Short mmCIF file of C-alpha atoms in Angstrom, two decimals:
data_model
loop_
_atom_site.label_atom_id
_atom_site.label_comp_id
_atom_site.label_asym_id
_atom_site.label_seq_id
_atom_site.Cartn_x
_atom_site.Cartn_y
_atom_site.Cartn_z
CA MET A 573 311.33 -29.16 133.75
CA SER A 574 312.28 -25.47 133.88
CA ILE A 575 309.48 -22.91 133.71
CA ASP A 576 311.66 -20.92 131.28
CA LYS A 577 310.24 -23.24 128.62
CA PHE A 578 306.81 -21.74 129.34
CA GLY A 579 307.94 -18.13 128.98
CA TYR A 580 308.29 -17.42 132.72
CA GLN A 581 311.21 -16.56 134.96
CA GLN A 582 311.81 -18.50 138.18
CA GLN A 583 311.10 -15.86 140.85
CA LEU A 584 310.03 -18.06 143.77
CA ARG A 585 312.70 -19.99 145.66
CA ARG A 586 312.32 -23.76 145.51
CA GLU A 587 312.20 -24.25 149.27
CA LEU A 588 309.63 -27.04 149.68
CA ARG A 589 310.60 -30.72 149.81
CA ILE A 590 308.13 -33.60 149.66
CA ARG A 591 307.72 -33.74 153.45
CA ASP A 592 306.94 -30.00 153.48
CA LEU A 593 304.38 -30.40 150.70
CA ILE A 594 302.72 -33.33 152.48
CA ALA A 595 302.53 -31.25 155.67
CA TYR A 596 301.14 -28.36 153.62
CA GLY A 597 298.48 -30.62 152.09
CA LEU A 598 297.51 -32.12 155.45
CA VAL A 599 297.25 -28.68 157.05
CA PHE A 600 295.26 -27.30 154.11
CA MET A 601 292.80 -30.22 154.19
CA VAL A 602 292.85 -30.00 158.02
CA VAL A 603 293.27 -33.47 159.51
CA ILE A 604 290.43 -32.60 161.93
CA ALA A 605 288.24 -30.93 159.26
CA PRO A 606 285.22 -33.19 160.01
CA PHE A 607 285.06 -31.69 163.51
CA GLY A 608 283.54 -28.50 162.07
CA ILE A 609 281.08 -29.94 159.53
CA PHE A 610 280.33 -33.33 161.08
CA GLY A 611 276.65 -32.61 161.74
CA SER A 612 275.98 -31.35 158.21
CA VAL A 613 277.59 -34.36 156.55
CA PHE A 614 275.95 -36.77 159.00
CA GLN A 615 272.51 -35.39 158.15
CA ALA A 616 273.11 -35.23 154.38
CA SER A 617 274.36 -38.84 154.28
CA GLY A 618 271.58 -40.25 156.47
CA GLY A 619 274.11 -41.20 159.15
CA MET A 620 276.44 -43.05 156.73
CA ILE A 621 279.09 -40.40 157.13
CA ALA A 622 282.10 -42.75 156.96
CA LEU A 623 280.89 -44.07 153.58
CA ALA A 624 280.45 -40.50 152.30
CA TYR A 625 284.10 -39.79 153.15
CA VAL A 626 285.24 -43.03 151.47
CA VAL A 627 283.41 -42.14 148.24
CA GLY A 628 284.78 -38.61 148.43
CA ALA A 629 288.30 -39.99 148.81
CA ALA A 630 287.83 -42.17 145.71
CA ALA A 631 286.78 -39.15 143.66
CA MET A 632 289.74 -37.12 144.91
CA ILE A 633 292.28 -39.90 144.24
CA LEU A 634 291.05 -40.07 140.64
CA THR A 635 291.35 -36.29 140.48
CA ALA A 636 294.88 -36.46 141.93
CA SER A 637 295.82 -38.81 139.09
CA SER A 638 294.76 -36.20 136.55
CA TYR A 639 296.63 -33.51 138.47
CA GLY A 640 299.72 -35.71 138.33
CA VAL A 641 299.45 -36.01 134.55
CA MET A 642 299.05 -32.28 134.00
CA VAL A 643 301.57 -31.00 136.54
CA ALA A 644 304.22 -33.20 134.88
CA LYS A 645 303.50 -31.52 131.54
CA TYR A 646 302.94 -27.98 132.82
CA PRO A 647 304.80 -27.47 136.13
CA VAL A 648 303.77 -23.83 136.63
CA ALA A 649 301.95 -22.10 139.46
CA GLY A 650 298.53 -21.68 137.83
CA SER A 651 297.22 -25.21 138.47
CA VAL A 652 293.97 -26.00 136.60
CA TYR A 653 293.84 -22.49 135.15
CA GLY A 654 297.18 -23.02 133.41
CA TYR A 655 296.42 -26.61 132.39
CA ALA A 656 293.13 -25.70 130.70
CA GLY A 657 294.66 -22.71 128.97
CA ARG A 658 297.47 -24.76 127.46
CA ALA A 659 295.68 -28.04 126.81
CA ILE A 660 292.43 -26.63 125.38
CA GLY A 661 292.77 -22.88 124.86
CA PRO A 662 293.34 -19.59 126.73
CA ALA A 663 289.63 -18.68 126.78
CA VAL A 664 288.81 -21.99 128.47
CA GLY A 665 291.74 -21.39 130.81
CA PHE A 666 290.32 -18.01 131.77
CA LEU A 667 286.87 -19.46 132.54
CA THR A 668 288.46 -22.29 134.52
CA GLY A 669 290.56 -19.81 136.46
CA TRP A 670 287.41 -17.82 137.07
CA ALA A 671 285.65 -20.94 138.40
CA ILE A 672 288.50 -21.90 140.70
CA LEU A 673 288.73 -18.31 141.94
CA LEU A 674 285.33 -18.94 143.47
CA ASP A 675 286.96 -21.74 145.43
CA TYR A 676 290.27 -20.17 146.41
CA VAL A 677 289.17 -16.59 147.06
CA CYS A 678 286.25 -17.78 149.21
CA ILE A 679 288.19 -20.40 151.19
CA PRO A 680 290.16 -17.97 153.42
CA LEU A 681 287.06 -15.99 154.37
CA LEU A 682 285.00 -19.17 154.89
CA LEU A 683 287.68 -20.47 157.23
CA SER A 684 287.71 -17.17 159.13
CA LEU A 685 283.92 -17.22 159.45
CA VAL A 686 283.83 -20.80 160.78
CA ALA A 687 286.69 -20.12 163.19
CA GLY A 688 285.07 -16.87 164.30
CA ALA A 689 281.80 -18.65 165.01
CA SER A 690 283.64 -21.34 167.00
CA MET A 691 285.55 -18.79 169.06
CA ALA A 692 282.41 -16.71 169.65
CA SER A 693 280.80 -19.81 171.17
CA ILE A 694 283.76 -20.14 173.54
CA VAL A 695 284.17 -16.40 174.23
CA PRO A 696 280.71 -14.88 173.65
CA SER A 697 281.86 -11.38 174.62
CA VAL A 698 283.91 -11.12 171.40
CA PRO A 699 281.71 -11.01 168.25
CA ILE A 700 282.33 -13.07 165.12
CA TRP A 701 283.39 -10.05 163.07
CA ALA A 702 286.15 -9.21 165.56
CA TRP A 703 287.52 -12.75 165.45
CA LEU A 704 287.40 -12.61 161.63
CA ILE A 705 289.62 -9.51 161.63
CA ILE A 706 292.05 -11.13 164.06
CA PHE A 707 292.38 -14.32 161.99
CA VAL A 708 292.78 -12.54 158.63
CA LEU A 709 295.40 -10.08 159.90
CA ALA A 710 297.39 -12.74 161.77
CA ASN A 711 297.60 -14.99 158.70
CA THR A 712 298.52 -12.10 156.42
CA VAL A 713 301.43 -11.11 158.65
CA MET A 714 302.71 -14.70 158.81
CA ASN A 715 302.52 -15.19 155.04
CA VAL A 716 304.15 -11.87 154.15
CA PHE A 717 307.22 -12.98 156.13
CA GLY A 718 307.83 -15.65 153.50
CA ILE A 719 307.44 -19.32 152.61
CA LYS A 720 310.04 -20.42 155.19
CA THR A 721 307.88 -19.04 157.99
CA THR A 722 304.81 -20.73 156.53
CA LYS A 723 306.71 -24.03 156.25
CA LEU A 724 307.77 -23.98 159.91
CA LEU A 725 304.31 -23.06 161.17
CA ASN A 726 302.76 -25.83 159.06
CA TRP A 727 304.67 -28.45 161.02
CA ILE A 728 303.75 -26.91 164.38
CA PHE A 729 300.03 -26.75 163.54
CA LEU A 730 300.01 -30.24 162.03
CA ALA A 731 301.56 -31.74 165.16
CA ALA A 732 299.00 -29.99 167.39
CA GLU A 733 296.05 -31.16 165.27
CA LEU A 734 297.30 -34.76 165.31
CA VAL A 735 297.68 -34.70 169.10
CA VAL A 736 294.06 -33.56 169.54
CA LEU A 737 292.85 -36.17 167.04
CA VAL A 738 294.72 -38.99 168.82
CA ILE A 739 293.25 -37.90 172.16
CA PHE A 740 289.74 -37.98 170.72
CA LEU A 741 290.20 -41.38 169.08
CA VAL A 742 291.68 -42.96 172.22
CA TYR A 743 288.94 -41.61 174.49
CA GLY A 744 286.26 -42.33 171.89
CA LEU A 745 287.24 -45.97 171.33
CA LYS A 746 287.60 -46.54 175.07
CA ALA A 747 284.16 -45.02 175.70
CA ILE A 748 282.53 -47.27 173.08
CA ALA A 749 284.27 -50.31 174.55
CA ASP A 750 282.95 -49.31 177.99
CA GLY A 751 279.38 -49.29 176.70
CA LYS A 752 278.88 -45.61 175.96
CA GLY A 753 277.29 -44.48 172.71
CA HIS A 754 275.74 -47.08 170.44
CA GLY A 755 278.38 -49.81 170.54
CA PHE A 756 280.70 -50.87 167.77
CA SER A 757 278.82 -50.96 164.46
CA LEU A 758 279.37 -50.59 160.71
CA ASP A 759 276.22 -48.50 160.27
CA PRO A 760 278.28 -45.33 159.55
CA PHE A 761 279.63 -47.23 156.52
CA TYR A 762 276.41 -48.90 155.39
CA ASN A 763 272.86 -49.00 156.67
CA GLY A 764 270.75 -51.26 154.48
CA THR A 765 267.44 -49.79 155.66
CA SER A 766 268.21 -46.27 154.41
CA PHE A 767 271.00 -46.62 151.83
CA THR A 768 270.60 -44.94 148.44
CA TRP A 769 273.30 -43.56 146.18
CA SER A 770 271.43 -40.26 146.04
CA LEU A 771 271.76 -39.98 149.81
CA ILE A 772 275.48 -40.80 149.81
CA LEU A 773 276.27 -38.39 146.96
CA GLY A 774 274.40 -35.68 148.84
CA GLY A 775 276.68 -36.34 151.80
CA VAL A 776 279.74 -36.27 149.54
CA SER A 777 278.69 -32.88 148.14
CA VAL A 778 278.92 -31.44 151.68
CA GLY A 779 281.88 -33.47 152.93
CA MET A 780 283.94 -32.67 149.82
CA LEU A 781 284.87 -29.42 151.56
CA SER A 782 287.16 -31.45 153.84
CA TYR A 783 289.26 -32.72 150.94
CA LEU A 784 289.79 -29.36 149.25
CA GLY A 785 293.42 -28.44 149.60
CA PHE A 786 295.37 -31.34 148.11
CA ASP A 787 294.84 -29.64 144.72
CA ALA A 788 296.53 -26.50 146.07
CA LEU A 789 299.82 -28.39 145.92
CA GLY A 790 299.69 -27.83 142.14
CA LEU A 791 299.85 -24.10 142.83
CA LEU A 792 303.19 -24.65 144.59
CA ALA A 793 304.90 -26.25 141.58
CA GLU A 794 307.31 -23.30 141.42
CA ASP A 795 308.06 -23.53 145.16
CA ALA A 796 308.79 -27.30 145.10
CA ALA A 797 312.42 -28.39 145.27
CA ASP A 798 311.99 -31.14 142.68
CA GLY A 799 309.14 -29.57 140.74
CA ALA A 800 306.40 -31.76 139.29
CA ARG A 801 307.64 -35.11 140.61
CA THR A 802 307.59 -33.89 144.21
CA VAL A 803 304.14 -32.30 143.83
CA ARG A 804 302.63 -35.42 142.26
CA ARG A 805 303.85 -37.74 145.00
CA ALA A 806 302.83 -35.32 147.75
CA MET A 807 299.27 -35.16 146.38
CA TYR A 808 298.80 -38.93 146.55
CA LEU A 809 300.40 -39.38 149.95
CA SER A 810 298.60 -36.50 151.65
CA LEU A 811 295.26 -37.66 150.24
CA LEU A 812 295.69 -41.25 151.41
CA VAL A 813 296.75 -40.19 154.91
CA VAL A 814 293.97 -37.65 155.38
CA ALA A 815 291.29 -39.98 153.98
CA ALA A 816 292.19 -42.64 156.55
CA LEU A 817 292.05 -40.06 159.35
CA PHE A 818 288.70 -38.64 158.17
CA VAL A 819 287.10 -42.07 158.02
CA ALA A 820 288.44 -43.08 161.45
CA GLN A 821 287.28 -39.96 163.30
CA THR A 822 283.83 -39.81 161.65
CA TRP A 823 283.20 -43.51 162.33
CA VAL A 824 284.03 -43.11 166.02
CA ALA A 825 282.06 -39.87 166.38
CA ALA A 826 279.02 -41.38 164.61
CA LEU A 827 278.94 -44.16 167.20
CA LEU A 828 278.89 -41.58 170.01
CA VAL A 829 276.28 -39.10 168.72
CA PRO A 830 273.70 -38.68 171.52
CA ASP A 831 270.66 -38.56 169.19
CA PRO A 832 271.42 -39.79 165.63
CA ALA A 833 267.78 -39.74 164.50
CA GLY A 834 267.33 -36.21 165.80
CA LEU A 835 270.52 -35.05 164.09
CA ILE A 836 269.34 -36.49 160.75
CA ALA A 837 265.87 -34.97 161.15
CA ASN A 838 266.82 -31.54 162.50
CA GLY A 839 270.37 -30.97 161.30
CA ASP A 840 273.11 -29.23 163.25
CA PRO A 841 272.34 -25.47 163.18
CA ASP A 842 274.86 -24.63 165.93
CA GLY A 843 277.63 -26.81 164.51
CA THR A 844 278.18 -28.61 167.83
CA ALA A 845 277.39 -32.23 166.86
CA PHE A 846 281.00 -33.38 166.94
CA TYR A 847 281.70 -31.62 170.24
CA ASP A 848 278.61 -33.29 171.73
CA ALA A 849 280.02 -36.67 170.68
CA ALA A 850 283.40 -35.72 172.19
CA GLU A 851 281.64 -34.90 175.49
CA VAL A 852 280.13 -38.39 175.51
CA ALA A 853 283.61 -39.81 175.00
CA GLY A 854 285.57 -37.83 177.57
CA GLY A 855 283.44 -35.20 179.25
CA PRO A 856 283.03 -31.42 178.80
CA TRP A 857 286.77 -30.81 178.68
CA LEU A 858 287.10 -32.93 175.53
CA GLY A 859 284.17 -31.13 173.92
CA THR A 860 285.84 -27.77 174.63
CA LEU A 861 289.24 -29.03 173.43
CA THR A 862 287.84 -30.23 170.09
CA ALA A 863 285.92 -26.95 169.62
CA LEU A 864 289.04 -24.88 170.34
CA ALA A 865 291.14 -27.10 168.05
CA THR A 866 288.59 -26.58 165.26
CA ALA A 867 288.74 -22.81 165.63
CA LEU A 868 292.53 -22.67 165.54
CA ALA A 869 292.89 -25.28 162.78
CA TRP A 870 290.38 -23.59 160.48
CA GLY A 871 291.10 -19.98 161.42
CA VAL A 872 294.90 -20.04 161.63
CA ALA A 873 296.53 -23.19 160.20
CA ASN A 874 294.21 -23.83 157.25
CA ASN A 875 293.63 -20.13 156.64
CA MET A 876 297.37 -19.51 156.43
CA VAL A 877 298.02 -22.10 153.73
CA ALA A 878 294.79 -21.19 151.90
CA GLN A 879 296.03 -17.62 151.63
CA VAL A 880 299.33 -18.90 150.20
CA ALA A 881 297.52 -20.93 147.51
CA THR A 882 295.13 -18.11 146.60
CA SER A 883 298.00 -15.65 146.21
CA ARG A 884 299.76 -18.04 143.79
CA LEU A 885 296.63 -18.31 141.64
CA LEU A 886 296.22 -14.52 141.54
CA MET A 887 299.91 -14.17 140.67
CA ALA A 888 299.66 -16.71 137.82
CA MET A 889 296.59 -15.09 136.24
CA SER A 890 298.09 -11.63 136.69
CA ARG A 891 301.38 -12.36 134.95
CA ASP A 892 299.34 -13.69 132.01
CA LYS A 893 297.57 -10.30 131.92
CA GLN A 894 294.20 -11.78 132.89
CA LEU A 895 294.15 -9.93 136.22
CA PRO A 896 295.70 -6.54 137.20
CA ALA A 897 299.48 -6.48 136.79
CA PHE A 898 300.30 -5.43 140.37
CA LEU A 899 299.18 -8.87 141.62
CA SER A 900 302.13 -10.61 139.92
CA ARG A 901 304.85 -8.63 141.71
CA VAL A 902 307.06 -10.82 143.87
CA SER A 903 309.10 -9.74 146.88
CA LEU A 904 312.52 -11.11 146.00
CA SER A 905 313.81 -10.83 149.57
CA ARG A 906 311.00 -12.97 150.99
CA SER A 907 310.09 -14.93 147.82
CA VAL A 908 306.36 -14.23 148.11
CA PRO A 909 303.80 -12.43 145.89
CA THR A 910 303.15 -9.77 148.53
CA ASN A 911 300.51 -7.80 146.62
CA ALA A 912 298.50 -10.96 145.89
CA ILE A 913 298.62 -11.89 149.59
CA LEU A 914 297.41 -8.43 150.61
CA ALA A 915 294.66 -8.54 147.98
CA THR A 916 293.48 -11.91 149.30
CA ALA A 917 293.37 -10.49 152.82
CA ALA A 918 291.42 -7.42 151.67
CA ILE A 919 288.82 -9.58 149.90
CA SER A 920 288.49 -11.83 152.95
CA LEU A 921 287.94 -8.85 155.22
CA GLY A 922 285.53 -7.03 152.93
CA ILE A 923 283.25 -9.93 152.04
CA GLY A 924 283.77 -11.65 155.39
CA LEU A 925 282.53 -8.68 157.43
CA TRP A 926 279.40 -8.59 155.27
CA MET A 927 278.84 -12.35 155.55
CA ALA A 928 279.37 -12.28 159.32
CA ASN A 929 276.06 -10.43 159.63
CA ARG A 930 274.12 -13.00 157.58
CA ASP A 931 272.47 -16.02 159.18
CA ASP A 932 273.32 -18.10 156.10
CA GLY A 933 276.83 -16.68 155.61
CA ILE A 934 278.75 -19.92 156.31
CA THR A 935 276.26 -22.01 154.31
CA LEU A 936 276.49 -19.65 151.34
CA MET A 937 280.31 -19.54 151.39
CA SER A 938 280.52 -23.35 151.68
CA ALA A 939 278.26 -23.72 148.64
CA MET A 940 280.41 -21.34 146.62
CA VAL A 941 283.68 -23.05 147.56
CA ASN A 942 282.46 -26.59 146.79
CA PHE A 943 280.86 -25.70 143.46
CA GLY A 944 283.90 -23.79 142.19
CA ALA A 945 286.24 -26.62 143.13
CA MET A 946 284.13 -29.37 141.53
CA ILE A 947 283.74 -27.44 138.26
CA ALA A 948 287.51 -26.92 138.13
CA PHE A 949 288.14 -30.62 138.85
CA ILE A 950 285.80 -31.68 136.03
CA VAL A 951 287.64 -29.36 133.62
CA LEU A 952 290.92 -30.86 134.83
CA HIS A 953 289.78 -34.36 133.81
CA VAL A 954 288.67 -33.03 130.41
CA CYS A 955 292.11 -31.39 129.99
CA VAL A 956 293.88 -34.73 130.44
CA ILE A 957 291.79 -36.40 127.72
CA TRP A 958 292.00 -33.38 125.40
CA ASP A 959 295.76 -33.01 125.77
CA TRP A 960 296.26 -36.75 125.21
CA ALA A 961 294.21 -36.68 122.00
CA LYS A 962 295.80 -33.46 120.76
CA ASN A 963 299.40 -34.58 121.28
CA GLY A 964 299.38 -37.91 119.47
CA ARG A 965 297.79 -40.06 122.16
CA THR A 966 301.09 -40.75 123.86
CA GLY A 967 300.78 -42.42 127.25
CA GLY A 968 298.54 -45.12 128.65
CA LEU A 969 294.82 -45.21 127.89
CA GLY A 970 293.96 -45.92 131.53
CA ARG A 971 295.52 -42.86 133.13
CA ASN A 972 294.76 -40.51 130.24
CA VAL A 973 291.17 -41.53 129.40
CA ILE A 974 289.56 -44.10 131.72
CA VAL A 975 290.59 -42.53 135.03
CA PRO A 976 289.58 -38.97 133.96
CA LEU A 977 286.20 -40.24 132.71
CA LEU A 978 285.54 -42.01 136.02
CA GLY A 979 286.64 -38.99 138.05
CA ALA A 980 284.54 -36.55 136.02
CA GLY A 981 281.54 -38.88 136.16
CA ILE A 982 281.59 -39.03 139.97
CA LEU A 983 281.96 -35.25 140.25
CA VAL A 984 279.08 -34.59 137.84
CA ALA A 985 276.91 -36.89 139.95
CA VAL A 986 277.96 -35.07 143.12
CA ILE A 987 277.11 -31.66 141.61
CA PHE A 988 273.74 -33.02 140.46
CA HIS A 989 272.95 -34.06 144.04
CA ALA A 990 274.39 -30.91 145.64
CA GLN A 991 272.25 -28.36 147.42
CA LEU A 992 270.21 -26.10 145.15
CA LEU A 993 271.93 -23.08 146.68
CA ALA A 994 275.34 -24.35 145.55
CA GLN A 995 274.07 -24.89 142.00
CA LYS A 996 272.51 -21.42 141.79
CA VAL A 997 275.50 -19.55 143.19
CA GLY A 998 277.93 -21.50 141.01
CA LEU A 999 276.00 -20.90 137.80
CA ILE A 1000 275.66 -17.19 138.56
CA TRP A 1001 279.41 -16.94 139.12
CA LEU A 1002 280.17 -18.78 135.86
CA GLY A 1003 277.74 -16.49 134.05
CA LEU A 1004 279.64 -13.47 135.35
CA GLY A 1005 282.85 -15.06 134.09
CA VAL A 1006 281.38 -15.43 130.60
CA ILE A 1007 280.38 -11.74 130.65
CA VAL A 1008 283.91 -10.72 131.69
CA LEU A 1009 285.37 -12.88 128.90
CA ILE A 1010 283.05 -11.30 126.33
CA VAL A 1011 284.13 -7.83 127.50
CA LEU A 1012 287.79 -8.81 127.19
CA LEU A 1013 287.28 -10.16 123.67
CA SER A 1014 285.21 -7.20 122.53
CA THR A 1015 287.88 -4.75 123.73
CA GLY A 1016 290.70 -6.60 121.97
CA ARG A 1017 292.18 -8.16 125.10
CA LYS A 1018 292.04 -11.84 124.20
CA PRO A 1019 293.19 -14.28 126.89
CA ALA A 1020 296.78 -15.26 126.15
CA LEU A 1021 299.45 -17.52 127.61
CA PRO A 1022 303.15 -17.84 126.83
CA GLU A 1023 303.58 -20.77 124.46
CA VAL A 1024 306.01 -23.63 125.02
CA PRO A 1025 308.87 -22.73 122.64
CA ALA A 1026 311.29 -24.99 120.84
CA ASP A 1027 314.75 -25.12 122.37
CA ASP A 1028 316.10 -22.56 119.91
CA GLU A 1029 313.16 -20.17 120.05
CA THR A 1030 312.08 -17.36 122.33
CA PRO A 1031 308.72 -17.72 124.06
CA LYS A 1032 305.65 -16.99 121.97
CA VAL A 1033 302.20 -16.03 123.12
CA VAL A 1034 299.15 -18.19 122.60
CA THR A 1035 296.05 -16.22 121.67
CA GLU A 1036 292.70 -17.46 120.67
CA ASN A 1037 289.94 -16.36 118.36
CA VAL A 1038 286.53 -17.03 119.85
#
């Protein structure tokens, strides 16, 4: 479906095929993402970390189904922001875009903070703030060169991450077979003495961070060679692959943790729990390798694609006049929204340098990212049901009603069991969004989107009285 039908011109080149989108999704989710947050998820789930990742995968697969429905109907670069605006109304679209901004704008700086902390532990003479500047500037330069450069680098980073993961799994399984760790056990999936759904959902609320990124494929609908069909298939495939890898690596690592009870009781303040397990498996060199891989995967590979996704969201909201107009300008020679990329980098540097001096900086940014994403996902499920009811209830009841209800239900439960900090920060951010919307309405600048025209009509604009 051409985006001309939605009142937009095709400015981005359709460079990405399904294999490129799958690689993009795997890099964005980071196939070794649990390396960096293993201790936090292990503690939150009471040691049943593999089960937490299974439940998280189920919630994300249901969410991917709703993304597939909406991207087929509205194959434009705004993702949930655009879906909510067209299915329900522009004001709801604005608030949804505001919520997901919390996710996408914070992701690049969170990644830089985590990577900076990892590198500072390896090279203590270089402070976190210096590493943050290095990571942000490096990714900005790579992304400004264009989507072809990003596509090539995605494959290189993905291959490197998979090599490190295979090394860990081989050494980890061999170590367990040789009697190291706690022996082969299904306790990371289910421990009858401590299992409660509240405990598992608490683990999911932390581990959900690992799955964020598959949804960013919706933001590349205008970069995809075959549009919506390619994006939809890539979402499912990348999710299934990464879920299997997450479960495998967390199960093996959980069986190698030196002191599981201590980790559950005291947490992982230094973020080294996974590297400690890797040392048990293969020695100090494997612990250092996994720490270095985490820094590069989060700080360069994931950061690079996160910046791409964030720039597409800023571009989409800008061209609908809901953000400053300069953000929607596209470099035709490189086929990238250069100003949006530079704005994302500036935000990452500004807020990141402030957060680097806070003891709770990474915790606070993680809370903001997770809450923004889950709110946006819940709205996505509501959009599917709303659009189905509004447009004559065409399509199957299962995919348009039952699946969205199940997906939204799981996400609401996860938010309910999330950390209090995440709930507070998220509600404050949404409150600010409501204030901004009220200001827009009171000054006569109602949220508006180009309307889908009939074949013989020119595009109209959807406005909304609130």
